[in-house]
Amino acid sequence: VVLKNSITVMESSAKQETQPKPRLIVRLGVFLASHHILFSVICCSAGIIALLLLPSLAKNTYLSENALIPGSANPLFSTEDAIEANRFMKGIEAVAGDSIGGIDMAKFIAQQIEDMGAEVCYHKFLPHSKHFHPLKFFTSMSKDMAIQPNGTDTNFGINTIGIIRAPRGDGKEAIVLVTPYNSQRVHSNELLSLALGFSVFSLLSRAAWLSKDIVWVSADSQFGEYASVSAWLNQYHNPVFLSHSVISDTKIYGADHIYDGNTEKGEFKAFKRAGTMAAALIFKVGQTRRYGDRDSVTMYAEASNGQMPNLDLLNVVHYLAVHRQGFRVNIAAFSSLLSSAWLRVISEFFHTLGTVLRKINPDWKLDIAVPDYVEGTANLANSIYNQALGVPTGSHGAFRDYQVDAVSLEFSPTFNVRNENAKSLFLLRGGRLVEGVVRSVNNLLEKFHQSFFLYFLTAPSKFISVGVYMIPFALLLAPLPIVAAALADGRKTMEKLAEKSIDDNKANGSAGFLQSKGGSWKWLQAAKVLFVIQLWAVLVSLLPYYITQIPGATPMQSAVIWAMLSIVILIALYVMFGSPYSAGVEWKLLKATMITSISIGLGLMSIINFATAQLGALIVIPMCLFSRPLKARSGMNFLPRAVLLASNITLAALGFPPAALLILKGLSKGSWTVAVGDFWVWMEFLWEWSSATYLYLFLVHLPCWLLCIHVLLHPCRQAESKMKQE
Amino acid sequence: MAIRYYSPMVAAAVGFRFVLVLFGGDLHLASRPEVSTPLTSLRRLAEGYWLKQASMSPYSGTLRAPLLAPVADFSLDVCILTLQNLGASMLIFIAGLAPLAAFGYVMATHLSLYPAILIVPVILLLGYGPDAPPTKLLHLKSSSASKSDMSEYDKRTTLKVQRFSWTTVLHFIFWLFIWSCYVLLLSSIILKKVGGLNEMFEKTYGFILTVKDLSPNIGVLWYFFAEVFDFFRSFFLIVFNMNIIFMVLPLAIRLKHRPCFLAFVYTAIVAMLKSYPSAGDSALYLGLLGLFANELAEMQFTFFLFFGYIGVSLLSPVMHNLWIWRGTGNANFYFATSLAYTCIQTVLVVESVSSMIKHDRKLRLLVTS
């Protein structure tokens, strides 16, 4: 029906072709396109201002899910449980003293769990081998097969898993508690976190109100906290069905004596599962601090590729920690920003602006206090940085890969570990916090879904939701289609003029319209250039996988090999498909194509990992919008032209990914020296974690930069020859 | 006009397929909603095949593709897609030979039902010959030419003005009848002990028309029928199915002098409005688009359309991932891409038809001036 209507509309409009009357939206588009420079300047600066305003736009968090009702029940965790924890700690300290390879500790924990009457099993795993999964993002994380240790491995970790079956539940849901500890190098604070975990677990084993199973994982973090939890989750979600003979073959060398002494413990070997995980809480006791008035808790929430747990989980933790147990709650921040002078200037400017605005309308609450703004910015910058990196900040990241909401808590007590009284008090409060969170999650009837998944934190109790943080990005992205349309359209009008003159010469010849064929398809040449460069980018992004196969290459050598190979591939592609300038592509079309491709790329990336797209947009968009051939003629004076040239070159230099990385490092860490090999190490770091940022850098950023260089170096011969013809 | 770079392009296309077969494991093409619909899914085909082997009705499982089960043993879903499209494209390209055209038509209709509406362009093609400017125009031209002196080119065009040749069309209909009887006979022999033709019609064409499977795909119907109240379902089924039928006649009248272009428009509309569309459907009409390179040279918004197609095809897997695997999105995210895809297709159809009509008008202006 639409089509029929449109056909009739077209027919009627065709009759009026002699005096076309464009629709309002078309006229609006033409208006914007004709003022595209002004429009892009306004949009970009508005975008950057909106980005700086974000800390003042942050809202206080609130609990969305009514079922959680945190803190409504009195905590049951008593001093007796704290004494129990102390007893456990003494025991495990004794075991850890004469332990070989950490196996005795696992054995001790298992024994304690068994004595309590809960189910227990071991999980053996190997260190995570380096895998290159560039497309892992698009496939499910859970499709990997669990890697089973085989007989030849001596280097393996053992997780000890205790499971409480809920007296009131149907065994379909579970809550996971994780306490990481390094079985090879035992620290007293790690033992304290194990003790805390054990005492909470033993309390929960007696709780009558439990309706979800409780799983306590004491994760052996000798290969990193993430590796142990991720290996356990992988096996939890991917059952391996092996025949009996295979199982008996895959005994771990050195682990046998766990089972040897006691035949009934053979059942520990069978992997045990509880229900679907509703939430996970990872807690550990960090180094004690000498200063500070209160014990503090630091929350870590960023999972892989900028995914966050549901905000409600953080709210529950924050509410219980601050309002019930009197902890100070922190989130990680860029400490260098806290003392930065220019940030202070900006915050004072916004503060005065906010007070003025507030006088105009009391509802505009933008006048955030200067220290709050600075702290908010430092937290926000860290939040954006961690999300943009795409690498999880702890073992909670492993849970998010299986759509389980998880948060890591790191306690920083202010007492001396030897001080028994302070330790008991700390255990009491920590235990009550964990118990309270478990109790809240236990109340849940559905998966976490009420609150936000997409947000940035500016303080433990302040957040910026997706609706707000999209605004700066959208403002930055808005000029791109307009400029692309303006470039394409400007070229068209020029051509029309040229055609008119040709038509006049040929005087209505029948060949007149046939010659103009392909008029609206001219961008195909530019699209071909884009295609060649994208192909190059794909090949180049796959290269590191093959380069790592070279044995014994240092990072520096690998980086140099990679750079050489990518240049060779680029030249080879140009030989195969023709160089971009030989086809005579106009630079305006090339720029329009570049801008369109970058807007698609950034738009996609903003869905995959918003923070990466936001940071990328800040670098790429000015570079794209400014780009213009160095040789292009313009009616400008010397000074503006020199400024334009200089800004072009600086932006192009900034846009080169290694340069951007260097600046990022300089801003975050304050050191500006870097070796060539470091770039390789960064790259490897990104792809080891299957970060989508790696894909962004290679498939969006790098080709865009290369196209930009092509535009800058465009010879502009065609335009000149055309002008001569005229 | 000879096609430039024909063999390298074919080689590149074949090479790309091979790359997909060899390294496509990570992409899970067999379970991607863009490629694998209920009608083209290899898993369902395999299920039907094994049920048939076990002397059960192949349709008692989830198989919905009409009767490929006895013959097919393929390695990629794409194969089924290719087969379904092959029928349609065969139909259009070999329309010169009535028996082969009839075979293509019967196979295409048997496999995916919607090519049935291509009967209109095929009959026009057989009756009038391939795409040409409007006959009225040629009459005008010949009449004006008779006044002035006729050039060589004009002579040839006047010769080409043909009457509708009923014999070819009758020939085609005769073969159509023979082939459909033959296909139905074969199907009934295969299904004799396990269900019979009735079940086949019900479980295949019935399944296509009543949109029973609401698993997400790149079309818009799954979302609509998941949302619609049950007592309105039949009404909207009629509306959506009639939507395609409604467009057949007006378009046929307007574009009867260009049967190939008419077939292109039909396939594009079907790809937009069919119940279980896949990327293969757009591949068919986008491939046909190349036939009209000269006529559509002045088409508008080509830049926008090109990047729109690229953007949507990249966006769709990301949105699907966000909804299904990461759980931070919902069905609306994926449906938004479907909607954008349909919009782009609509713009393509509208723009191509309007520029084709403009092209014809330009021809007329040239002839009459």
XYZ file of C-alpha atoms in Angstrom, chain A residues 1-4 6-7 10-11 14-15 17 132-143 304-308 400-401 403 453-454 484 488 492 508-510 513-514 516-521 523-524 527 530 546 589 592-593 596-597 600 603-604 607-609, chain B residues 1 5 23 25-28 31-32 243 246-247 250-251 254 265 269 289 293-294 296-304 306-308 310-311 314-319 321-328 333 346 349-351 353-355 357-359 361-363 366:
126
model
C 0.000 0.000 0.000
C 2.865 2.297 0.874
C 4.427 1.488 -2.413
C 1.228 2.136 -4.324
C 4.365 6.378 -3.252
C 4.029 5.460 -6.899
C 5.796 9.993 -7.659
C 3.569 10.204 -10.670
C 6.619 13.936 -11.861
C 3.990 16.138 -13.446
C 8.755 18.455 -12.168
C 43.078 -15.587 20.100
C 39.341 -15.256 19.737
C 38.705 -12.107 17.749
C 35.121 -13.126 17.104
C 34.424 -14.458 20.560
C 32.276 -11.470 21.221
C 29.742 -12.539 18.618
C 29.496 -16.088 19.817
C 28.423 -17.319 23.154
C 31.066 -17.501 25.823
C 29.756 -20.804 27.081
C 30.436 -22.739 23.902
C 34.584 -7.701 29.980
C 33.690 -5.269 27.208
C 32.227 -2.658 29.474
C 29.451 -4.824 30.812
C 28.271 -4.011 34.296
C 29.144 -11.661 33.665
C 30.241 -13.804 30.704
C 24.987 -13.422 32.394
C 22.741 -2.535 33.161
C 24.228 0.359 31.232
C 28.712 13.474 4.452
C 28.132 14.427 -1.620
C 26.539 16.977 -7.233
C 19.812 18.454 -26.884
C 21.573 15.586 -28.547
C 20.073 12.201 -27.862
C 21.458 11.950 -21.109
C 23.126 8.685 -21.945
C 25.581 11.269 -17.819
C 25.004 7.666 -16.849
C 26.535 6.593 -13.609
C 26.040 10.120 -12.336
C 24.673 9.134 -8.960
C 26.882 6.057 -8.722
C 30.848 7.116 -5.146
C 31.386 3.483 -6.157
C 33.554 2.713 -1.877
C 37.074 1.839 1.415
C 50.374 -15.827 13.209
C 33.709 11.663 -2.119
C 32.166 11.417 2.550
C 32.810 7.678 2.404
C 29.934 7.435 6.652
C 32.064 4.417 7.456
C 28.666 3.208 11.148
C 27.538 3.537 16.102
C 28.190 -0.198 16.208
C 26.342 -0.703 21.226
C 29.116 -3.207 21.835
C 31.110 -1.132 24.282
C 27.571 -5.334 -23.070
C 36.031 -8.657 -14.481
C 36.734 -20.666 8.896
C 32.898 -22.189 12.546
C 33.351 -19.244 14.873
C 30.504 -17.400 13.205
C 27.976 -20.196 13.841
C 22.295 -20.893 13.861
C 22.318 -17.264 12.796
C -0.380 -7.049 1.204
C -2.453 -6.234 -3.605
C 0.707 -4.942 -5.189
C -0.939 -2.181 -10.088
C 2.740 -2.853 -10.599
C 2.542 0.184 -14.700
C 10.306 -5.390 -7.818
C 8.588 -6.856 -2.116
C 19.634 -4.989 -9.666
C 22.543 -0.494 -14.407
C 21.830 1.783 -17.367
C 18.924 3.232 -12.859
C 22.001 5.388 -13.399
C 20.127 8.434 -12.131
C 18.771 6.754 -9.043
C 18.828 8.864 -5.880
C 20.069 7.960 -2.412
C 22.346 5.188 -3.692
C 25.090 6.240 -1.302
C 22.677 6.136 1.599
C 24.655 1.170 0.113
C 25.858 2.185 3.542
C 22.438 1.459 4.981
C 26.189 -2.439 5.260
C 25.217 -0.813 8.536
C 26.592 -5.367 10.817
C 24.094 -4.093 13.366
C 21.875 -7.138 13.261
C 24.358 -9.649 14.765
C 25.381 -7.134 17.412
C 21.813 -6.510 18.509
C 24.134 -10.778 20.684
C 23.016 -8.056 23.075
C 19.583 -9.603 23.397
C 20.272 -13.334 23.400
C 23.782 -13.754 24.801
C 24.523 -10.789 26.983
C 21.022 -10.256 28.287
C 21.411 -6.488 28.546
C 16.755 -4.006 20.054
C 11.265 0.187 0.911
C 12.037 -0.243 -4.194
C 10.463 3.209 -4.270
C 13.581 4.870 -5.619
C 10.689 2.255 -9.516
C 10.564 6.036 -9.637
C 13.871 6.326 -11.433
C 9.616 5.590 -14.632
C 11.625 8.779 -14.955
C 13.942 7.029 -17.364
C 9.625 9.518 -19.440
C 12.972 10.876 -20.544
C 12.939 8.441 -23.461
C 13.580 12.516 -26.450
